[in-house]
XYZ file of C-alpha atoms in Angstrom:
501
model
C 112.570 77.424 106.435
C 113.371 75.144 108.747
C 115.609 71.634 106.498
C 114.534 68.687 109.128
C 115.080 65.526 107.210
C 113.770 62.633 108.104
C 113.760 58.786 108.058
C 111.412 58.783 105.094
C 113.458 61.396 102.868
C 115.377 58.332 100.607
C 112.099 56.139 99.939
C 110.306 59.145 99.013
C 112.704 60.661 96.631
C 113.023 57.049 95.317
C 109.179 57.104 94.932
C 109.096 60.304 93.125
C 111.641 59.407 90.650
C 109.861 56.574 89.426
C 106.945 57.042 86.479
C 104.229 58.272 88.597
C 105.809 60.431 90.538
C 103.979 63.081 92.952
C 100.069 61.877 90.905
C 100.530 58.655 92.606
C 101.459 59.569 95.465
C 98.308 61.973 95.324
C 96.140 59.037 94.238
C 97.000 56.728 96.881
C 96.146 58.945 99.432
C 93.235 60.872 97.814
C 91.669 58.187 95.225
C 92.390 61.340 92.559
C 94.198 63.115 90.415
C 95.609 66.657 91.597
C 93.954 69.792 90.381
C 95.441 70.978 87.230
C 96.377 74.643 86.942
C 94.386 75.315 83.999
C 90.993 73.817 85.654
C 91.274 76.522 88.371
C 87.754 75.629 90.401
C 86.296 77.308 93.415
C 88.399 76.989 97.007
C 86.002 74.173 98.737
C 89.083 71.888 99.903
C 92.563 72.801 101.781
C 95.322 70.238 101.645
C 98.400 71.379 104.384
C 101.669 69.121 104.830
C 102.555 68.390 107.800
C 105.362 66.752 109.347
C 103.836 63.371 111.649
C 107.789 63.238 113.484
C 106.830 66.818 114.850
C 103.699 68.064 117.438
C 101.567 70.022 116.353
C 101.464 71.898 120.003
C 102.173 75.259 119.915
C 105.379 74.925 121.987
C 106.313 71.658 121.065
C 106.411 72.051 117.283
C 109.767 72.632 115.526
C 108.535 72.872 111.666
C 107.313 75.653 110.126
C 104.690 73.895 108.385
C 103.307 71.952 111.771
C 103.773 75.575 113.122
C 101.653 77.583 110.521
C 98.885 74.824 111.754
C 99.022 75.640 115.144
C 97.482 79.098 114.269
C 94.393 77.565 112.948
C 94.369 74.708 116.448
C 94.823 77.630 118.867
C 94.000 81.698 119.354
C 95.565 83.993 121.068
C 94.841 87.132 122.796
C 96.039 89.298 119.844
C 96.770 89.112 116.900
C 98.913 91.744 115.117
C 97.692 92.995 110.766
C 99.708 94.104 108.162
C 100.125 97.810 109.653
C 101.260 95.880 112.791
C 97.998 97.392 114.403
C 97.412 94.889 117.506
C 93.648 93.228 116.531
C 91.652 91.596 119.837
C 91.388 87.730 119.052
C 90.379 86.208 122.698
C 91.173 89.390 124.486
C 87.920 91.891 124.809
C 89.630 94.921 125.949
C 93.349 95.645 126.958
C 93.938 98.814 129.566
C 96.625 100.850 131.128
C 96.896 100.617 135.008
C 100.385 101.993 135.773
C 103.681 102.751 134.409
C 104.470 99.737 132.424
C 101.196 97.867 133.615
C 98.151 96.635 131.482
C 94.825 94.658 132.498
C 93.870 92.551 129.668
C 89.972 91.813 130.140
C 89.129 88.096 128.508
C 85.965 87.690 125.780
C 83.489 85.804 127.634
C 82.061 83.161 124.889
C 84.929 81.793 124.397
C 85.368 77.998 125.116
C 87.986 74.881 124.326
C 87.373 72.534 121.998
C 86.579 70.189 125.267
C 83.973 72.183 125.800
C 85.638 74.083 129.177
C 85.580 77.856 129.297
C 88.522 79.887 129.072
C 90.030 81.563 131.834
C 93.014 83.634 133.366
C 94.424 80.600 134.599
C 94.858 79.578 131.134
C 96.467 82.454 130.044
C 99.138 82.341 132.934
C 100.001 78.491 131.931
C 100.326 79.633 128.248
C 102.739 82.395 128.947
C 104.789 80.239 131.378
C 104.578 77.751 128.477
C 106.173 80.329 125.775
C 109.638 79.677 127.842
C 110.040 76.572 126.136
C 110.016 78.398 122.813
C 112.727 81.079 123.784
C 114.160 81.650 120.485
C 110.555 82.402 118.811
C 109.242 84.396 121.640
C 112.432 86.269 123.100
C 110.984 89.697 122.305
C 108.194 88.759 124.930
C 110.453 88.076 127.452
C 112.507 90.908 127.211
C 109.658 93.351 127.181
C 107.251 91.435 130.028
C 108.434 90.951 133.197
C 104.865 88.348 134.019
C 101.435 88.001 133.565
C 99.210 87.180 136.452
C 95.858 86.761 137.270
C 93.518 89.167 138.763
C 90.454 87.647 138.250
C 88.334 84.457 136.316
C 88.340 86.884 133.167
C 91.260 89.368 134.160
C 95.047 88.936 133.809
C 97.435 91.323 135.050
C 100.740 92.303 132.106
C 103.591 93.462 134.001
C 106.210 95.035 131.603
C 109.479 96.301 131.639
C 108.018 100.029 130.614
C 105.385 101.349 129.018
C 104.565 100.168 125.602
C 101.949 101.806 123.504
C 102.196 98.306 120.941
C 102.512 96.070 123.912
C 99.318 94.204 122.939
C 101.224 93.145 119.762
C 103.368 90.460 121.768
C 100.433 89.444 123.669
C 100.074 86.445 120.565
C 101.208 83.348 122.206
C 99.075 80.947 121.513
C 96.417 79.836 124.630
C 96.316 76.709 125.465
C 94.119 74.657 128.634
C 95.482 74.915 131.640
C 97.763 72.119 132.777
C 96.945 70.429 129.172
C 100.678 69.281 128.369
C 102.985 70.358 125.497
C 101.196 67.884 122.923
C 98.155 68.539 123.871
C 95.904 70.102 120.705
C 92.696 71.129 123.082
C 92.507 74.991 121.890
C 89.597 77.458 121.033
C 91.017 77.374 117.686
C 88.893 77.463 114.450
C 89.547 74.371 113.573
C 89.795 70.891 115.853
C 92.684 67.895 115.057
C 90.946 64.648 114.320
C 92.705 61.428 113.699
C 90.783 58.458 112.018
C 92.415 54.882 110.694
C 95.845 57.092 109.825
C 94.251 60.212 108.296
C 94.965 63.244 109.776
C 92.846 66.089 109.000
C 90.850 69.665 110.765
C 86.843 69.879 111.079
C 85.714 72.937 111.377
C 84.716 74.269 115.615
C 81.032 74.723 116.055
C 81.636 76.986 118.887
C 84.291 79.265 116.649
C 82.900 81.571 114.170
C 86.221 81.844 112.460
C 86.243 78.676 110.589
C 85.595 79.118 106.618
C 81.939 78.212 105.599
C 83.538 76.345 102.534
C 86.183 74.750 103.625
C 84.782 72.308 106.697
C 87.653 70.102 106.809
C 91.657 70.486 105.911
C 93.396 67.538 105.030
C 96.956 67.699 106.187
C 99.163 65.524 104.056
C 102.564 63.690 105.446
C 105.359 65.267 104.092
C 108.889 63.484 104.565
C 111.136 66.653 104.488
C 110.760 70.127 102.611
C 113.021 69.260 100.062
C 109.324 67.996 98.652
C 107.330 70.855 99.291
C 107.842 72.654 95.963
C 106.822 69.464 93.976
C 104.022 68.913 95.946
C 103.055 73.077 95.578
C 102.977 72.541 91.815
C 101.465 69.100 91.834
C 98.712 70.248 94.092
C 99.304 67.324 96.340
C 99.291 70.728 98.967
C 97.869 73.419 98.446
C 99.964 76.229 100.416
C 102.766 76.791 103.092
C 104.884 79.555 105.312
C 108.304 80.629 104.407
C 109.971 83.616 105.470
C 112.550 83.244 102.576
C 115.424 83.366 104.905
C 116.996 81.041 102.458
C 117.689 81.329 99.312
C 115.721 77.314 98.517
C 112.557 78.983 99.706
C 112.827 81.216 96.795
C 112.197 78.392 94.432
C 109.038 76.771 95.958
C 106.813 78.578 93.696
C 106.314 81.938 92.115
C 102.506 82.403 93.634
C 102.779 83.847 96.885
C 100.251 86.116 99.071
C 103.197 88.558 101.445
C 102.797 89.633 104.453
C 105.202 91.480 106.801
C 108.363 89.731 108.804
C 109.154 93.258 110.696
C 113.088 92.125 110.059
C 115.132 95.411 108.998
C 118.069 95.161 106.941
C 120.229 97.940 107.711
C 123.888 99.666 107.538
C 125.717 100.188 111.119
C 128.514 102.780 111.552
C 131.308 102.565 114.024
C 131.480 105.883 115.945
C 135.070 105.380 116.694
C 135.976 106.238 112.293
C 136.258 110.068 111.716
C 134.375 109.975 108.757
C 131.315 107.837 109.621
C 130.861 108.766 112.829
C 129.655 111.706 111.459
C 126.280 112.323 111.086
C 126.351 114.106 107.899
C 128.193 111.426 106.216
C 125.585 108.514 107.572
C 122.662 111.057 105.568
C 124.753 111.071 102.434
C 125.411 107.462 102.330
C 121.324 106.534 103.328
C 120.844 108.851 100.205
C 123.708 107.009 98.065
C 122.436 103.423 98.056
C 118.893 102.538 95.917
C 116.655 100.472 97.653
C 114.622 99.456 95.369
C 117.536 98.308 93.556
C 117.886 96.091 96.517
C 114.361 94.823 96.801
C 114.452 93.964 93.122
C 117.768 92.619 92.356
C 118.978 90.505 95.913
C 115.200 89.813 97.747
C 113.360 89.556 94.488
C 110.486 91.634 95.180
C 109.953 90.114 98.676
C 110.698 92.943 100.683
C 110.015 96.648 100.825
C 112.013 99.348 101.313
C 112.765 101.097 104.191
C 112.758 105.052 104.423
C 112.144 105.265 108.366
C 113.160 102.691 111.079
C 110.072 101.572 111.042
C 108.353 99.624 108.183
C 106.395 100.958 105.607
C 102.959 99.799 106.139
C 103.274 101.025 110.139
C 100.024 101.855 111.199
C 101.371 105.165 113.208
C 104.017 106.070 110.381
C 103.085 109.859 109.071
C 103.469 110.692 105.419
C 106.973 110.592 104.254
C 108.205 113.132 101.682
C 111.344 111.484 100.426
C 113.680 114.036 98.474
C 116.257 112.848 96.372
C 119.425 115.008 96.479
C 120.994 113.525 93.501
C 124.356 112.716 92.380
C 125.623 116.208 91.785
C 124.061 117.644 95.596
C 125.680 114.245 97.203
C 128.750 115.019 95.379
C 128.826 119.105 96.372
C 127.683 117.823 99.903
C 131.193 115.545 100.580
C 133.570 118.088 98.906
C 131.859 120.502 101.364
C 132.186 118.425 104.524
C 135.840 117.975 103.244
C 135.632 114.321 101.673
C 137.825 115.476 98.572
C 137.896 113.851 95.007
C 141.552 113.043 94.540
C 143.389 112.728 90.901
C 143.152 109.190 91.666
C 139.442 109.237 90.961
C 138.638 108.207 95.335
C 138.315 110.850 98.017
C 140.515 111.733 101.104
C 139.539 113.025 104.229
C 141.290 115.160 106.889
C 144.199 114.379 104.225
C 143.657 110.277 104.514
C 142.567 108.067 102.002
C 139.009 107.271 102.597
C 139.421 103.214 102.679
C 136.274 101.756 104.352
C 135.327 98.049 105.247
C 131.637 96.913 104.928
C 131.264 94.132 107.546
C 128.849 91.189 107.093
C 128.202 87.285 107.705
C 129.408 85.506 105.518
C 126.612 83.123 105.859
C 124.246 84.788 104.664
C 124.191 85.433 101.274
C 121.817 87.879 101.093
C 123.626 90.249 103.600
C 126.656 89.166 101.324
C 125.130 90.934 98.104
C 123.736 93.829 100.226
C 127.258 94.470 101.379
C 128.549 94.444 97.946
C 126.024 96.404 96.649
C 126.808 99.183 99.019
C 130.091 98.987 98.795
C 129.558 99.434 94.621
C 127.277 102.579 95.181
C 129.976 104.305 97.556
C 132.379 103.520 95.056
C 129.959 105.547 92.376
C 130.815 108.394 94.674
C 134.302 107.677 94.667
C 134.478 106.400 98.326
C 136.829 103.297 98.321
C 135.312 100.728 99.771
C 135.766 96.451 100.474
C 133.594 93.774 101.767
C 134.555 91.564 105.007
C 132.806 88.604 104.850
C 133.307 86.831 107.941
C 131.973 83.741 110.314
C 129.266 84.305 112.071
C 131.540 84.380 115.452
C 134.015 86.602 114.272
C 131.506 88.765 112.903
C 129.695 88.906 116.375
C 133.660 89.033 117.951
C 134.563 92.248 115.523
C 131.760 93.876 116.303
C 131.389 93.420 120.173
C 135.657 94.917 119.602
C 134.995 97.822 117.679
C 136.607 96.241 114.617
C 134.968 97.346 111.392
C 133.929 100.838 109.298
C 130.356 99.793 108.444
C 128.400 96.725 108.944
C 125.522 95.280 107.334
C 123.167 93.583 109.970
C 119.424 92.355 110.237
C 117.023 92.555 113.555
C 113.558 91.874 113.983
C 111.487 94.495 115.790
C 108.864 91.823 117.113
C 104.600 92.272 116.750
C 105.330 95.628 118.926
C 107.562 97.226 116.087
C 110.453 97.852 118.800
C 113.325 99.753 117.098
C 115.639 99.898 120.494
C 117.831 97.292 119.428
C 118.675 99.582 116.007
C 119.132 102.683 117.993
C 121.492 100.892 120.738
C 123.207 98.536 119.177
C 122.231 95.735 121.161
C 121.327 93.713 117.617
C 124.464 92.917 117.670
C 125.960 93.692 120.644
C 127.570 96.508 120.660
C 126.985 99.494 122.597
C 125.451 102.785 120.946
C 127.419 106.391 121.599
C 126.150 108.884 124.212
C 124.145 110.293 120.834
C 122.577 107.291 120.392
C 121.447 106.890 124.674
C 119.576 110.116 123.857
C 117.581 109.086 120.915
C 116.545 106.172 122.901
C 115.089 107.815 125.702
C 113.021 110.205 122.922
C 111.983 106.628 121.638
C 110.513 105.747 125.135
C 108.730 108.425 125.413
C 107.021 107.852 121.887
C 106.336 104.539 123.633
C 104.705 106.112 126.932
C 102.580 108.068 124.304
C 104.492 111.619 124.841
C 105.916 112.205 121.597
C 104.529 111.375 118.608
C 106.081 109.692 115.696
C 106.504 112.544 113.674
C 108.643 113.728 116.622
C 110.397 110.642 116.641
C 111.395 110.337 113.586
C 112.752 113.931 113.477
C 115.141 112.571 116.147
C 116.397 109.857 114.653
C 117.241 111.974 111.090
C 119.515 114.199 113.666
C 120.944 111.552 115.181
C 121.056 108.609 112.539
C 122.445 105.538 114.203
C 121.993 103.260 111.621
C 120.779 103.611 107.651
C 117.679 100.851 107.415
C 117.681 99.556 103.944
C 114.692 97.043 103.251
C 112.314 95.801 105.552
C 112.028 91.561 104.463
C 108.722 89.727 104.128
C 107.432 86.441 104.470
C 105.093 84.498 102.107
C 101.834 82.361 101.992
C 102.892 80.105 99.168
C 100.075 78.627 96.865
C 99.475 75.975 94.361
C 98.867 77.149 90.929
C 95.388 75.816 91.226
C 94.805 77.698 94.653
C 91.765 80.208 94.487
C 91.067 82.160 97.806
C 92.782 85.349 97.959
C 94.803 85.285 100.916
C 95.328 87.898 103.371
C 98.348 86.304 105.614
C 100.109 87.497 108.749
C 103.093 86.831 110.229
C 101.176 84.956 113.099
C 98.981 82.957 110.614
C 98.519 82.358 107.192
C 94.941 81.601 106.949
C 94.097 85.204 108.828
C 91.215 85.670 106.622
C 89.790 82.440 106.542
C 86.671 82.828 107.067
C 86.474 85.413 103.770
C 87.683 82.592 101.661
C 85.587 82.979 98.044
């Protein structure tokens, strides 16, 4: 999560260290005491922080918790489940009309909270507006070339080549036409109101999305997220987005709804090493290393792991029947591709001393512990093995120079579940082998909708670029007297809403 502190951070550690702590702070502003977590009563009320020093514009915001809000101010033209299936929001209908071209046909009851209509035009100004949040939207840039309008309900997707997910990136937020970066008119279901310094959501008349029971959120002013886990178990909020990319996040609270991140964890292999350029070898180590060990012991359950490239829940992912060589067949299998147990207890190859170095970050420690815990399970098999921890800048240096055995790395393949960047290298730089410029045109044409995934995925166990290890997840984080069972997405929290018990 994004650590903004702010002005307030000092007075309102001060205030919470003093007898009343986070109850008065809930009784000034509430006239009440917070829910306890053995009174658990129905879900009728939602209480959101929110940071007042931040917008709560969907490309003006900066916080993750002002950000999660903006999905329940503004819709956008898709919105992508679980399964990464693309689900219409304010689109009616999305079409092919060309090589890389898509017509994307706009719902026609659809209005702002202003009470104006929505049209192409507004769609153009909110994709123009997603430059100005490059760094969360990069994936649509580098897959759509524009959007333009064809018509009042019409707008025109230009992209790079044909993408049989590309509605998945079509989730930018819409907002009015010309309306400004602060601006909070949306077709949202829920409308910002401001009254004698309380901030809080009423529920749109003209949006059917809004929960019957909960008619108004109360967002609540929180000076920096070093108080969001106190205010999680004091009820003073009731729930907030993380996508545990730090290890703090872990300790906001143990009840969380997960949904998926679509950032892969994975082992890269430098083609220019004898022994892990080869294919063979990439299979035995994928088979080697225990995800689940991984999932349990360094992401702590909030992650899954990953058998394919793509993640589990993948809407398009056939059945998977994983076999499990076992030690003695991975052992058999290295002596036979002439990795050789020495006396000394580690193997040789082409009558060399296997010594290989795992690569990684050293700035983030999760990558850290995946490195060592590969490096441990190639050392089960008696393949000598060390950690380089480095900067983040040498890292990126070492790899862009060829300079490393293995490397541990983590990419996100976006609403549209594009694996390119894990079969050419472009993650982190570096460019793929002519192996590797042949799986990738295979993977276009699963795009264009000539090869199936099945097919696919056939491809990419001959060619094996990389090993993916865990796919991560993100969490809807709840007060221990929170009710509704939530069904989040990456793209908003309160998805199911409006199915709130």
């Amino acid at each position: 999560m994004k650590k903004r502190l702010l002005a307030g951070t000092l007075a309102f550690c001060l205030l919470l260290s003093g007898c009343g702590g986070f109850r008065d702070v809930y009784e000034d502003i509430f006239g009440g005491e917070p829910a306890s977590s053995g009174e658990p009563q129905s879900q009728t009320s939602l209480l959101l922080p929110v940071d007042i020093d931040d917008s709560l514009g969907p490309y003006a915001a900066q916080s993750d918790m002002n950000l999660s809000i903006t999905s329940l101010l503004f819709d956008p033209l898709f919105v992508t489940d679980n399964t990464f299936t693309p689900q219409p929001c304010l689109a009616e209908s999305i079409t092919q009309a060309g090589t890389g071209e898509y017509l994307v046909t706009l719902r026609s009851d659809v209005t702002f909270s202003d009470g104006s209509a929505l049209t192409a035009a507004d769609v153009v100004y909110s994709f123009e507006q997603t430059d100005l949040q490059q760094k969360r939207y990069w994936q649509l840039h580098t897959s759509v070339e524009s959007v333009t309008e064809v018509d009042s309900r019409t707008v025109r997707v230009k992209a790079y080549r044909s993408d049989r997910n590309i509605a998945g990136l079509l989730d930018f937020p819409i907002v009015k036409n010309g309306s400004g970066t602060d601006s909070l008119i949306g077709t949202g279901r829920y409308i910002y109101q401001e009254q004698s310094g309380r901030r809080y959501l009423t529920a749109s008349e003209s949006n059917p999305g809004a929960s019957e029971k909960i008619t108004e959120i109360e967002l609540v002013s929180m000076p920096d997220d070093s108080t969001l886990a106190n205010a999680l178990r004091s009820g003073v909020i009731h729930c907030l987005y993380t996508d545990y990319a730090e290890e703090a996040d872990y300790a906001l609270g143990a009840n969380s709804y997960l949904f998926e991140l679509g950032n892969v964890v994975y082992i890269g292999y430098s083609s220019q090493n004898a022994l892990t350029s080869q294919r063979q070898f990439r299979t035995l180590v994928s088979e080697m290393v225990n995800r689940d060990s991984i999932v349990s012991d360094i992401y702590y359950n909030k992650a899954t792991p990953a058998l394919t490239p793509f993640p589990a829940g993948y809407y398009d992912l056939p059945e998977q029947e994983h076999s499990d060589l076992g030690d003695d067949r991975i052992r058999m299998e290295l002596e036979l591709m002439g990795v050789t147990l020495e006396e000394s207890g580690w193997r040789s190859y082409e009558d060399e001393p296997v010594n290989l170095s795992v690569l990684v970050n050293s700035e983030n420690p999760f990558r850290v512990r995946v490195a060592e815990t590969v490096v441990r399970y190639l050392g089960y098999y008696g393949i000598q093995a060390e950690v380089e921890a480095v900067e983040y800048e040498s890292y990126l240096s070492r790899l862009a120079a060829g300079d490393f055995d293995l490397f541990i790395a983590e990419v996100c393949v976006g609403d549209n579940v594009d694996i390119s960047p894990l079969i050419s290298g472009s993650s982190v730089g570096i460019s793929g082998d002519c192996s590797d410029a042949q799986l990738l045109e295979q993977y276009y044409a699963y795009c264009a909708g000539t090869l199936d995934c099945a097919g696919l995925l056939e491809q990419f166990d001959t060619y094996v670029p990389v090993t993916p290890l865990v796919y991560r997840q993100g969490g809807a984080v709840v007060s221990p007297s929170f009710q509704a069972k939530m069904t989040p997405i990456s793209q908003d929290i309160f998805y199911n809403i409006d199915e709130w018990q």
